[in-house]
Tab-separated table of C-alpha atoms in Angstrom:
chain	number	residue	atom	x	y	z
U	1	MET	CA	59.878	12.744	-84.001
U	2	GLU	CA	61.837	12.873	-80.746
U	3	GLY	CA	65.109	12.269	-82.555
U	4	ARG	CA	64.415	15.107	-84.931
U	5	ASP	CA	63.411	17.421	-82.117
U	6	ASN	CA	66.641	16.618	-80.341
U	7	GLU	CA	68.691	17.470	-83.423
U	8	GLU	CA	66.889	20.795	-83.829
U	9	LYS	CA	66.907	21.931	-80.214
U	10	GLY	CA	69.860	20.087	-78.718
U	11	PRO	CA	70.201	20.224	-74.913
U	12	GLU	CA	66.856	21.971	-74.450
U	13	ALA	CA	64.996	19.128	-76.119
U	14	GLU	CA	66.936	16.592	-74.034
U	15	GLU	CA	65.951	18.545	-70.919
U	16	GLY	CA	62.295	18.443	-71.915
U	17	ARG	CA	62.402	14.723	-72.609
U	18	ASN	CA	64.236	13.730	-69.426
U	19	TYR	CA	62.155	15.745	-66.960
U	20	CYS	CA	60.631	12.600	-65.393
U	21	GLY	CA	63.800	11.849	-63.452
U	22	ARG	CA	63.477	15.170	-61.638
U	23	LEU	CA	59.828	14.722	-60.645
U	24	SER	CA	58.719	13.871	-57.135
U	25	LYS	CA	56.742	10.662	-56.655
U	26	SER	CA	53.571	12.695	-56.267
U	27	ALA	CA	54.213	14.581	-59.506
U	28	GLN	CA	54.998	11.337	-61.330
U	29	LYS	CA	51.684	9.887	-60.155
U	30	LYS	CA	49.869	12.973	-61.424
U	31	LEU	CA	51.650	12.719	-64.767
U	32	LEU	CA	50.778	9.030	-65.061
U	33	LYS	CA	47.169	9.829	-64.253
U	34	GLN	CA	47.163	12.508	-66.960
U	35	GLN	CA	48.652	10.103	-69.514
U	36	LYS	CA	46.041	7.475	-68.679
U	37	TRP	CA	43.301	10.083	-69.040
U	38	GLU	CA	44.642	11.168	-72.438
U	39	ALA	CA	44.740	7.544	-73.603
U	40	LYS	CA	41.164	7.043	-72.397
U	41	LYS	CA	40.116	10.234	-74.152
U	42	ALA	CA	41.690	9.062	-77.429
U	43	GLU	CA	39.848	5.747	-77.110
U	44	LYS	CA	36.591	7.591	-76.421
U	45	LYS	CA	37.034	9.795	-79.486
U	46	ALA	CA	37.749	6.777	-81.670
U	47	LEU	CA	34.558	5.165	-80.387
U	48	GLU	CA	32.550	8.342	-81.023
U	49	LYS	CA	33.963	8.539	-84.550
U	50	GLU	CA	32.889	4.971	-85.252
U	51	GLN	CA	29.430	5.638	-83.794
U	52	LYS	CA	29.106	8.748	-85.952
U	53	LYS	CA	30.052	6.725	-89.018
U	54	ARG	CA	27.429	4.084	-88.236
U	55	GLU	CA	24.818	6.788	-87.619
U	56	GLY	CA	25.633	8.344	-90.986
U	57	GLU	CA	25.244	4.985	-92.707
U	58	ARG	CA	21.919	4.416	-90.944
U	59	LYS	CA	20.554	7.790	-92.051
U	60	ARG	CA	21.760	7.244	-95.609
U	61	LYS	CA	20.015	3.871	-95.730
U	62	GLU	CA	16.794	5.393	-94.355
U	63	TRP	CA	16.959	8.119	-97.008
U	64	GLU	CA	17.429	5.593	-99.807
U	65	GLU	CA	14.573	3.467	-98.511
U	66	ARG	CA	12.335	6.521	-98.278
U	67	LEU	CA	13.089	7.497	-101.880
U	68	ALA	CA	12.403	3.966	-103.047
U	69	SER	CA	8.999	3.903	-101.342
U	70	VAL	CA	7.474	6.934	-103.096
U	71	SER	CA	6.505	7.822	-106.624
U	72	GLU	CA	8.942	9.395	-109.068
U	73	GLU	CA	7.207	12.760	-108.685
U	74	GLU	CA	7.415	12.649	-104.886
U	75	ARG	CA	11.030	11.502	-105.134
U	76	GLY	CA	11.892	14.556	-107.184
U	77	LYS	CA	10.216	16.857	-104.653
U	78	LEU	CA	12.102	15.249	-101.737
U	79	ILE	CA	15.448	15.584	-103.498
U	80	GLU	CA	14.787	19.203	-104.435
U	81	SER	CA	13.701	20.016	-100.883
U	82	ARG	CA	16.895	18.499	-99.495
U	83	LYS	CA	19.053	20.456	-101.955
U	84	SER	CA	17.258	23.655	-101.007
U	85	LEU	CA	17.833	22.990	-97.291
U	86	ARG	CA	21.535	22.335	-97.845
U	87	LYS	CA	21.888	25.521	-99.885
U	88	GLU	CA	20.194	27.517	-97.122
U	89	ARG	CA	22.544	26.073	-94.510
U	90	MET	CA	25.600	26.869	-96.641
U	91	GLU	CA	24.412	30.448	-97.085
U	92	GLN	CA	23.901	30.796	-93.343
U	93	ARG	CA	27.420	29.497	-92.658
U	94	SER	CA	28.848	31.850	-95.254
U	95	GLU	CA	27.085	34.807	-93.642
U	96	GLU	CA	28.358	33.719	-90.226
U	97	ARG	CA	31.934	33.536	-91.546
U	98	GLU	CA	31.597	37.039	-92.957
U	99	ARG	CA	30.326	38.375	-89.637
U	100	ASN	CA	33.144	36.651	-87.768
U	101	THR	CA	35.728	38.051	-90.185
U	102	GLU	CA	34.306	41.549	-89.795
U	103	ARG	CA	34.374	41.370	-85.987
U	104	LEU	CA	37.910	39.979	-85.861
U	105	SER	CA	39.181	42.566	-88.330
U	106	ARG	CA	37.639	45.309	-86.199
U	107	ALA	CA	39.258	43.791	-83.103
U	108	LYS	CA	42.686	44.114	-84.760
U	109	GLU	CA	42.052	47.853	-84.890
U	110	CYS	CA	40.535	48.555	-81.485
U	111	GLY	CA	40.124	45.310	-79.530
U	112	GLN	CA	41.710	44.471	-76.179
U	113	LYS	CA	45.209	43.137	-76.843
U	114	ILE	CA	45.834	39.694	-75.334
U	115	VAL	CA	49.122	37.858	-75.857
U	116	ILE	CA	49.743	34.127	-75.527
U	117	ASP	CA	53.435	33.660	-74.734
U	118	LEU	CA	54.710	30.554	-76.547
U	119	GLU	CA	58.328	30.637	-75.408
U	120	PHE	CA	58.052	27.602	-73.133
U	121	SER	CA	57.905	24.786	-75.683
U	122	HIS	CA	61.380	23.520	-74.692
U	123	LEU	CA	59.985	22.778	-71.219
U	124	MET	CA	57.113	20.640	-72.458
U	125	THR	CA	56.748	17.111	-73.754
U	126	PRO	CA	55.275	16.490	-77.238
U	127	ALA	CA	51.959	15.521	-75.623
U	128	GLU	CA	51.884	18.783	-73.665
U	129	ILE	CA	52.717	20.830	-76.763
U	130	ASN	CA	49.837	19.120	-78.541
U	131	SER	CA	47.569	19.913	-75.593
U	132	LEU	CA	48.540	23.587	-75.758
U	133	VAL	CA	47.937	23.681	-79.526
U	134	GLN	CA	44.432	22.344	-78.905
U	135	GLN	CA	43.869	25.019	-76.260
U	136	ILE	CA	45.015	27.755	-78.648
U	137	MET	CA	42.657	26.453	-81.304
U	138	TYR	CA	39.845	26.585	-78.764
U	139	CYS	CA	40.822	30.154	-77.828
U	140	TYR	CA	40.591	31.285	-81.442
U	141	ALA	CA	37.252	29.543	-81.966
U	142	VAL	CA	35.760	31.160	-78.866
U	143	ASN	CA	37.166	34.580	-79.735
U	144	LYS	CA	35.760	34.606	-83.260
U	145	ARG	CA	32.271	33.975	-81.895
U	146	CYS	CA	32.378	36.730	-79.285
U	147	ARG	CA	30.321	39.865	-79.760
U	148	GLU	CA	33.377	41.844	-78.672
U	149	PRO	CA	36.410	39.710	-79.611
U	150	GLY	CA	39.871	40.473	-78.341
U	151	HIS	CA	42.939	41.264	-80.443
U	152	LEU	CA	44.846	38.019	-79.941
U	153	TRP	CA	48.605	37.649	-80.376
U	154	LEU	CA	50.758	34.519	-80.518
U	155	THR	CA	54.376	35.426	-79.758
U	156	GLY	CA	57.384	33.142	-79.811
U	157	CYS	CA	55.495	31.159	-82.453
U	158	LYS	CA	58.406	29.084	-83.725
U	159	GLY	CA	60.182	25.760	-83.276
U	160	GLU	CA	58.071	22.709	-82.509
U	161	MET	CA	55.203	24.890	-81.302
U	162	GLY	CA	55.131	26.819	-84.574
U	163	THR	CA	55.335	23.576	-86.541
U	164	GLN	CA	52.373	22.063	-84.710
U	165	LEU	CA	50.266	25.209	-85.094
U	166	LYS	CA	50.950	25.400	-88.838
U	167	ARG	CA	49.588	21.882	-89.192
U	168	LEU	CA	46.151	23.056	-88.104
U	169	PRO	CA	43.788	23.342	-91.095
U	170	GLY	CA	43.157	27.001	-91.858
U	171	PHE	CA	45.796	28.317	-89.438
U	172	ASP	CA	47.415	30.504	-92.105
U	173	ASN	CA	44.096	32.318	-92.468
U	174	TRP	CA	43.446	32.934	-88.786
U	175	ILE	CA	42.794	36.605	-88.105
U	176	ILE	CA	45.315	36.771	-85.304
U	177	GLU	CA	48.816	38.206	-84.854
U	178	LYS	CA	51.452	35.491	-85.326
U	179	GLU	CA	54.965	36.484	-84.277
U	180	ASP	CA	58.147	34.423	-84.328
U	181	ARG	CA	59.630	37.075	-82.069
U	182	SER	CA	59.028	37.362	-78.341
U	183	TYR	CA	56.488	39.884	-77.061
U	184	MET	CA	59.382	41.980	-75.751
U	185	GLU	CA	60.655	42.346	-79.310
U	186	ALA	CA	57.320	42.523	-81.124
U	187	LEU	CA	55.902	45.069	-78.663
U	188	GLU	CA	59.086	46.815	-77.558
U	189	ASP	CA	57.517	50.263	-77.994
U	190	GLU	CA	54.757	49.328	-75.534
U	191	LYS	CA	56.791	47.718	-72.771
U	192	GLN	CA	55.249	50.068	-70.200
U	193	ASN	CA	51.808	48.636	-71.057
U	194	LEU	CA	52.721	44.953	-70.805
U	195	VAL	CA	51.032	43.083	-67.938
U	196	TYR	CA	51.848	39.429	-67.346
U	197	LEU	CA	48.924	37.566	-65.805
U	198	THR	CA	50.205	35.150	-63.176
U	199	ALA	CA	48.627	33.643	-60.080
U	200	ASP	CA	51.834	34.454	-58.171
U	201	SER	CA	51.417	38.226	-58.492
U	202	GLU	CA	50.307	40.354	-55.542
U	203	ASN	CA	48.506	42.793	-57.843
U	204	VAL	CA	44.841	42.102	-58.563
U	205	VAL	CA	43.089	43.082	-61.794
U	206	ASP	CA	39.951	45.103	-61.034
U	207	ASP	CA	39.120	45.980	-64.633
U	208	LEU	CA	40.646	45.396	-68.044
U	209	ASP	CA	42.453	48.509	-69.246
U	210	SER	CA	42.216	48.900	-73.024
U	211	SER	CA	45.631	50.587	-73.044
U	212	LYS	CA	47.250	47.534	-71.430
U	213	ILE	CA	48.446	44.370	-73.158
U	214	TYR	CA	47.701	41.287	-71.062
U	215	ILE	CA	50.040	38.307	-71.410
U	216	VAL	CA	49.059	34.710	-70.692
U	217	GLY	CA	51.808	32.128	-70.278
U	218	GLY	CA	51.503	29.347	-72.840
U	219	LEU	CA	52.683	26.525	-70.622
U	220	VAL	CA	51.165	23.154	-69.802
U	221	ASP	CA	53.302	22.779	-66.700
U	222	ARG	CA	51.674	19.880	-64.844
U	223	ASN	CA	52.846	21.588	-61.638
U	224	ARG	CA	56.514	21.259	-62.618
U	225	TRP	CA	57.319	24.898	-63.276
U	226	LYS	CA	55.641	26.834	-60.473
U	227	GLY	CA	56.433	30.552	-60.429
U	228	ILE	CA	58.166	30.524	-63.808
U	229	THR	CA	55.999	33.233	-65.413
U	230	MET	CA	56.322	35.518	-62.392
U	231	LYS	CA	60.095	35.127	-62.438
U	232	LYS	CA	60.213	35.830	-66.166
U	233	ALA	CA	58.163	39.011	-65.826
U	234	GLU	CA	60.287	40.268	-62.937
U	235	GLU	CA	63.502	39.662	-64.868
U	236	GLN	CA	62.075	41.568	-67.842
U	237	GLY	CA	60.904	44.436	-65.662
U	238	ILE	CA	57.267	44.333	-66.740
U	239	GLN	CA	54.092	44.578	-64.686
U	240	THR	CA	52.311	41.540	-63.272
U	241	ALA	CA	48.772	40.948	-62.069
U	242	LYS	CA	46.359	38.152	-61.249
U	243	LEU	CA	42.672	37.689	-61.876
U	244	PRO	CA	40.418	38.462	-58.870
U	245	ILE	CA	39.353	34.839	-58.486
U	246	ALA	CA	39.628	34.803	-54.692
U	247	ASN	CA	37.224	37.755	-54.466
U	248	TYR	CA	34.396	35.731	-55.972
U	249	LEU	CA	34.897	32.029	-55.338
U	250	ASN	CA	36.890	29.476	-53.388
U	251	MET	CA	39.104	27.193	-55.404
U	252	SER	CA	39.316	23.579	-54.308
U	253	SER	CA	42.945	23.481	-55.496
U	254	SER	CA	45.396	26.060	-56.854
U	255	GLN	CA	44.282	29.080	-58.854
U	256	VAL	CA	46.299	27.953	-61.880
U	257	LEU	CA	44.027	27.672	-64.922
U	258	THR	CA	44.592	26.410	-68.443
U	259	VAL	CA	45.381	28.868	-71.222
U	260	ASN	CA	41.960	28.522	-72.829
U	261	GLN	CA	40.225	29.068	-69.486
U	262	VAL	CA	42.108	32.314	-68.842
U	263	ILE	CA	41.471	33.596	-72.365
U	264	GLU	CA	37.786	32.711	-72.166
U	265	ILE	CA	37.443	34.438	-68.794
U	266	LEU	CA	38.978	37.612	-70.242
U	267	LEU	CA	36.666	37.455	-73.254
U	268	LYS	CA	33.620	36.863	-71.047
U	269	PHE	CA	34.551	39.869	-68.949
U	270	LEU	CA	34.952	42.059	-72.038
U	271	GLU	CA	31.350	41.200	-72.895
U	272	THR	CA	29.736	41.193	-69.450
U	273	LYS	CA	31.982	43.476	-67.347
U	274	ASN	CA	31.208	41.028	-64.553
U	275	TRP	CA	34.025	38.960	-63.033
U	276	LYS	CA	31.730	36.734	-61.014
U	277	ASP	CA	29.710	35.582	-64.004
U	278	SER	CA	32.871	35.176	-66.063
U	279	PHE	CA	34.496	32.908	-63.480
U	280	PHE	CA	31.421	30.782	-62.852
U	281	GLN	CA	30.766	30.317	-66.561
U	282	VAL	CA	34.314	29.197	-67.349
U	283	ILE	CA	36.074	27.614	-64.357
U	284	PRO	CA	35.303	23.860	-64.207
U	285	GLN	CA	33.119	22.694	-61.352
U	286	ARG	CA	35.776	20.269	-60.112
U	287	LYS	CA	38.101	23.213	-59.396
U	288	ARG	CA	35.560	24.943	-57.185
U	289	CYS	CA	34.429	24.213	-53.640
U	290	GLN	CA	30.980	22.673	-53.185
U	291	ALA	CA	29.246	25.893	-52.101
U	292	ASP	CA	30.561	27.741	-55.141
U	293	SER	CA	29.578	24.871	-57.428
U	294	GLU	CA	25.987	25.008	-56.145
U	295	GLN	CA	25.874	28.771	-56.514
U	296	SER	CA	27.102	28.537	-60.090
U	297	GLN	CA	23.990	26.598	-61.049
U	298	GLN	CA	22.022	29.775	-60.370
U	299	VAL	CA	24.447	31.962	-62.315
U	300	LYS	CA	24.121	29.935	-65.493
U	301	GLY	CA	20.857	28.142	-64.954
U	302	GLY	CA	22.491	24.743	-64.618
U	303	GLU	CA	24.712	25.094	-67.708
U	304	ASN	CA	28.047	25.832	-66.166
U	305	GLY	CA	29.080	22.496	-64.717
U	306	ILE	CA	31.334	21.763	-67.691
U	307	ASP	CA	34.439	19.948	-66.560
U	308	SER	CA	37.702	20.480	-68.397
U	309	GLU	CA	37.481	16.915	-69.686
U	310	GLU	CA	34.164	17.763	-71.312
U	311	LYS	CA	35.587	20.987	-72.703
U	312	ASN	CA	38.496	19.113	-74.240
U	313	ASP	CA	36.007	16.783	-75.867
U	314	GLN	CA	34.558	19.862	-77.566
U	315	PHE	CA	37.841	20.589	-79.332
U	316	GLU	CA	36.841	18.463	-82.296
U	317	SER	CA	33.742	20.575	-82.862
U	318	LYS	CA	35.846	23.717	-82.550
U	319	LYS	CA	38.204	22.470	-85.279
U	320	GLN	CA	35.483	23.019	-87.831
U	321	CYS	CA	35.002	26.525	-86.501
U	322	ALA	CA	38.693	27.245	-87.032
U	323	GLN	CA	38.649	25.650	-90.464
U	324	ASP	CA	35.731	27.816	-91.614
U	325	SER	CA	38.156	30.697	-92.062
U	326	THR	CA	40.037	28.821	-94.787
U	327	SER	CA	37.587	29.579	-97.558
U	328	GLN	CA	36.670	33.143	-96.609
U	329	ALA	CA	39.140	34.975	-94.430
U	330	PRO	CA	42.181	36.677	-95.952
U	331	SER	CA	45.644	35.868	-94.603
U	332	HIS	CA	46.835	38.048	-91.712
U	333	ASP	CA	50.338	36.782	-91.023
């Protein structure tokens, strides 16, 4: 894979692969810690998969034993009841898919435009690209379940990033704008409305303006590329802004959030019109100071302490959500 990437992207791919030599010792330690965590996560998922398989076998055996212990008449009733329950569940899922499709189609007409800028893939390792793909999948899954979904765009959707996204089951049927071009090209007639969201901006977002198009940098930077989105926006001559995080809570580290966290915060705000609730419901507890973490238990009734590790573990369940669109939703490339 690396050899092929290098042939396709030349010096840029080599730059992405050889970044370790330019890292400080502290950054290298952080990267090693991240790699160990990802390996542990993969091991955990494999274990969960095996446990799920064993649980399925146990339930199947119990079902067979139950059928064998009753009369033929009772057996027929049990089987019919199970078929009826499955049919009901399938109908409910079908109705949910239809509702999701209707909401997302309406969002393409009048929803808040939110762009994920995917022009940074040459700065990321394969593992980081995969991480970003998972985050994008999570973003789509969350958006399709919102009462007021946003009008999501993926720009710069090409190269290795585009290849990885196209491998996702059902991706071709996502009701989302997918552009090979940059946002500057795809939205050139609306340049005056482009707003790049970056923690380095001095401008603070008070409210989401439906006439604006908010851009989120699609970069898993691991602290290597600080200020890169701000610099890009300044060079392009477009507006910048940051979320009003500091107005509502104290961060225990930097205010840099993952792509899925930023998107989910924006979607929460579109529904609630309340920044405080949006931040406390989305930002992981480990990124907040102790006082804020305790306060958040009141905001969400004890639900909000979901660490990013736990959220990443939910990606597998979100895959099914994304795949649901395969059988129902029309293509919107």
